[in-house]
Short mmCIF file of C-alpha atoms in Angstrom, two decimals:
data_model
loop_
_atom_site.label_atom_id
_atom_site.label_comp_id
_atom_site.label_asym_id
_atom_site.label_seq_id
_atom_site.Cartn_x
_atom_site.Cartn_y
_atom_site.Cartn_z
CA UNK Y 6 -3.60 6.05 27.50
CA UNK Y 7 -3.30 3.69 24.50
CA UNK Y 8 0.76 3.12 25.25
CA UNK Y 9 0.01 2.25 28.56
CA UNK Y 10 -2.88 -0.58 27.34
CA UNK Y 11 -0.45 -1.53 24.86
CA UNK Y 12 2.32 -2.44 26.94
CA UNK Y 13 0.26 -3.81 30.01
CA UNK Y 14 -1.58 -6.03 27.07
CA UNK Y 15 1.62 -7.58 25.69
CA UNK Y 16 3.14 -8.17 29.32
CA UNK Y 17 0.14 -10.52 30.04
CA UNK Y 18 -2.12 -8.30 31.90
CA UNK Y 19 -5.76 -8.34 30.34
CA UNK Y 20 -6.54 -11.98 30.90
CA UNK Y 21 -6.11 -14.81 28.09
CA UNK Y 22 -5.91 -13.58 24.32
CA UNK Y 23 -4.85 -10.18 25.80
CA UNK Y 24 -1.32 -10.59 24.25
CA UNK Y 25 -2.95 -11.37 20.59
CA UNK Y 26 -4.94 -8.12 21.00
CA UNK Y 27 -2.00 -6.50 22.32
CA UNK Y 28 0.02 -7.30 19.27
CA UNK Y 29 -2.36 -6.81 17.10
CA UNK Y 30 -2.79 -3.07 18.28
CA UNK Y 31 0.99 -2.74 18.03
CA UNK Y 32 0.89 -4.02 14.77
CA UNK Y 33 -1.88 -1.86 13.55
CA UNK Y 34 0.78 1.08 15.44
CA UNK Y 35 3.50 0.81 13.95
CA UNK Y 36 1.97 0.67 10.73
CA UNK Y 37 -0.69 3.74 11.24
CA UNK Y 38 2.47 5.77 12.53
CA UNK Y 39 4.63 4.84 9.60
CA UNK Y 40 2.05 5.41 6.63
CA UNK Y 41 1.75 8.94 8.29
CA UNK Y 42 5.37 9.49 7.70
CA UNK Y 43 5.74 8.04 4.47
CA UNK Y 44 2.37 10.32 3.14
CA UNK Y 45 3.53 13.38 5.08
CA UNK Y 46 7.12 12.91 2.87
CA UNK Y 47 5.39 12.46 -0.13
CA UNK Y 48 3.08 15.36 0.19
CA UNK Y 49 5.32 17.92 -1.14
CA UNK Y 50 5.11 15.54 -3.93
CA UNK Y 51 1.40 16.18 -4.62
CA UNK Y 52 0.33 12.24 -3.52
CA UNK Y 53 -0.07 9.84 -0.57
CA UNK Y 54 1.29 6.53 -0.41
CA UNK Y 55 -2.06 4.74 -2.16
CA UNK Y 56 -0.69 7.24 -5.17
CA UNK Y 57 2.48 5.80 -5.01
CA UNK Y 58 1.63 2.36 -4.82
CA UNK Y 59 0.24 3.16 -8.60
CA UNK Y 60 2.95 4.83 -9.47
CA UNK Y 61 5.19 1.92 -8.65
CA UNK Y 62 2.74 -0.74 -10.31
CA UNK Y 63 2.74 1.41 -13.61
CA UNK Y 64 6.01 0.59 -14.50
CA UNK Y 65 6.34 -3.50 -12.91
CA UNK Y 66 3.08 -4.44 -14.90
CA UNK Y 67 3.13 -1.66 -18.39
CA UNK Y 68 0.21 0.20 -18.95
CA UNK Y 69 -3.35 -1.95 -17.02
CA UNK Y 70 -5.87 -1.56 -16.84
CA UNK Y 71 -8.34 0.14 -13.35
CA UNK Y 72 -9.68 -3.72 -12.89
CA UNK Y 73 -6.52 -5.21 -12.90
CA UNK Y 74 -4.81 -2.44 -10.95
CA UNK Y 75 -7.08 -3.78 -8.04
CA UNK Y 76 -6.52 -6.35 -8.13
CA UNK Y 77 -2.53 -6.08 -7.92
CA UNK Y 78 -2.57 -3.29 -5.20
CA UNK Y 79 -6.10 -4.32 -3.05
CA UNK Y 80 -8.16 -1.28 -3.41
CA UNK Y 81 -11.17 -1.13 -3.28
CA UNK Y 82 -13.02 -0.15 -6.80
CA UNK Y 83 -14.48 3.01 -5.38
CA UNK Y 84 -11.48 4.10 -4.03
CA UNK Y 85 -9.02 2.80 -7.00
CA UNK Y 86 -11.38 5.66 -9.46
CA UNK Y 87 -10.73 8.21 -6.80
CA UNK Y 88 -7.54 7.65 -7.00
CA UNK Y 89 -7.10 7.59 -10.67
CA UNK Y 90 -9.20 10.52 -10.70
CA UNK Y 91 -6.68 12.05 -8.41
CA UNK Y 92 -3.63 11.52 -10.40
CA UNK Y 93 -5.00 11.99 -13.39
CA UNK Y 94 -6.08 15.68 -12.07
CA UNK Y 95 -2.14 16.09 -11.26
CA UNK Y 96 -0.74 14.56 -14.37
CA UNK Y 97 0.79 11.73 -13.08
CA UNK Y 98 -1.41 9.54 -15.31
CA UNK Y 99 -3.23 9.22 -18.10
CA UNK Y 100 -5.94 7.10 -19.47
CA UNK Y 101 -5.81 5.65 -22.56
CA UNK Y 102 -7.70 3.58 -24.83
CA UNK Y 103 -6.77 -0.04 -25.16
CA UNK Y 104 -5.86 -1.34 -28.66
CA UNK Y 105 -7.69 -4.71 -28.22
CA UNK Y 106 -10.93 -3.70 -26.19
CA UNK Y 107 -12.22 -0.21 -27.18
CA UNK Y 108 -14.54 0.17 -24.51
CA UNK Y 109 -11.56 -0.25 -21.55
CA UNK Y 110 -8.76 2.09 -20.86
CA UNK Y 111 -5.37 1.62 -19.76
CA UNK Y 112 -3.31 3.66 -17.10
CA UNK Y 113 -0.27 4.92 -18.29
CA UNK Y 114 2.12 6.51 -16.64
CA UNK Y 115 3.32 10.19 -17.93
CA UNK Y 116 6.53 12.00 -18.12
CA UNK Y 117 5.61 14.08 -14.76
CA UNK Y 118 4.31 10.52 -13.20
CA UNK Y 119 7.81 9.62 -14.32
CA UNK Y 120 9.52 12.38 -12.42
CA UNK Y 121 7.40 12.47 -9.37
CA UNK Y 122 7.96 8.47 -9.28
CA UNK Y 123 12.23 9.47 -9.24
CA UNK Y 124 11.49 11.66 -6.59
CA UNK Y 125 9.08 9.41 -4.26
CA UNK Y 126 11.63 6.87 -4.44
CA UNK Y 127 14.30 8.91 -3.50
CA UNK Y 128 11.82 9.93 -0.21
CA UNK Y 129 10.62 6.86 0.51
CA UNK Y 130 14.26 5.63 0.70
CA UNK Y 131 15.17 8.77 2.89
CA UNK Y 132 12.13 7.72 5.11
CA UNK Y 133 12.45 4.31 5.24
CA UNK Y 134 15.60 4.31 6.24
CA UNK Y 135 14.50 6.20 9.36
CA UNK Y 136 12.08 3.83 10.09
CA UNK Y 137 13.54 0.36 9.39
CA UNK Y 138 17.46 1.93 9.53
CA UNK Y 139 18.06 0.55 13.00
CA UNK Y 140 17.27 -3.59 11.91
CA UNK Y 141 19.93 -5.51 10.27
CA UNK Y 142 19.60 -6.64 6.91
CA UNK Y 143 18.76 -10.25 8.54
CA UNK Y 144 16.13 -8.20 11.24
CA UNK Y 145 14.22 -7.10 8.01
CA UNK Y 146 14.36 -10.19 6.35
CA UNK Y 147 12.95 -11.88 9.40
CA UNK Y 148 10.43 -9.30 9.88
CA UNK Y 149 9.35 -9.63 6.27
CA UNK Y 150 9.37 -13.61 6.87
CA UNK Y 151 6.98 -13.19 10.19
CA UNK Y 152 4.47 -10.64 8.73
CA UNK Y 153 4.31 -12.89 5.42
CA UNK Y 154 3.47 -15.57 7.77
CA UNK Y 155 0.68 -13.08 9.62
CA UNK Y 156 -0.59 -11.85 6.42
CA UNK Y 157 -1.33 -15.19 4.86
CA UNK Y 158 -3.34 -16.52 8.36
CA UNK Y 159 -4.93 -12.94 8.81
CA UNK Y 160 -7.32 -12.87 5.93
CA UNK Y 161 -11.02 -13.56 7.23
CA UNK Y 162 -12.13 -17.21 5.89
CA UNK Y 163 -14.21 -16.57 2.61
CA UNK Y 164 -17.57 -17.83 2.88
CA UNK Y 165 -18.36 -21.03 1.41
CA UNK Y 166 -19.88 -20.63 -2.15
CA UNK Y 167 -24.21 -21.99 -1.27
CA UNK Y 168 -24.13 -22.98 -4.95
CA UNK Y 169 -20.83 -25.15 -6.19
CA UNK Y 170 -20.56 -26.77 -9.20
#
């Protein structure tokens, strides 16, 4: 049972590294467990939280556009025109054409992304609350601190560039 790995992992059992493993599989937990929360929540809503990650960029950067979406939430291409698609489809968005580049289009936010933004805020609040309720204001701020601190060290080294300059 995975619990059972988990916990013998971060007690020391497993050998050396186990612990890192062990923490990363907690990690990679707690997260897995709370995205399935937060996207069963917003499913009334008609989107997931990859939909509301747009929904909140809209607004914090103005109309942007797909390319530059990307690369402010880290999603993959592919996966950023799905999604688009997606909301789109629903309403939540629309595309429109970009004064100073005809060819490109920007995503705009419409008056039902609007409302469905209200109302994912107002869940994700509910649900985050459940989840990160129980820390202290100074528990979440050092929890924010340490996986800042993760995050930056986690990436995977880029490979060096065979042709520089």
């Amino acid at each position: 049972m995975l619990d059972d790995l988990l916990e013998r992992l971060l007690s020391g059992e497993g050998g050396p590294a186990a612990d890192h493993v062990g923490l990363g599989m907690l990690l990679s937990t707690a997260h897995n467990q709370s995205r399935e929360r937060m996207n069963q929540a917003l499913r009334p809503l008609g989107i997931d939280v990859r939909g509301f990650a747009v929904l909140l960029a809209l607004p914090i950067y103005g109309p942007v556009s797909q390319r530059d979406l990307i690369g402010h939430i880290a999603i993959d291409k592919s996966t950023m025109v799905r999604l688009i698609d997606d909301l789109e489809e629903a309403g939540l968005v629309s595309r429109e054409r970009m004064p100073r580049d005809r060819r490109a289009y920007s995503i705009v936010l419409t008056h039902h992304g609007e409302q469905t933004l209200t109302e994912a805020r107002r869940t994700a609040e509910e649900v985050g609350g459940q989840i990160f309720g129980r820390l202290t204001e100074t528990e979440r701020r050092h929890l924010v601190d340490l996986l800042r601190r993760v995050a930056g060290h986690a990436a995977p080294p880029q490979p060096a560039d065979p042709h520089p300059r």
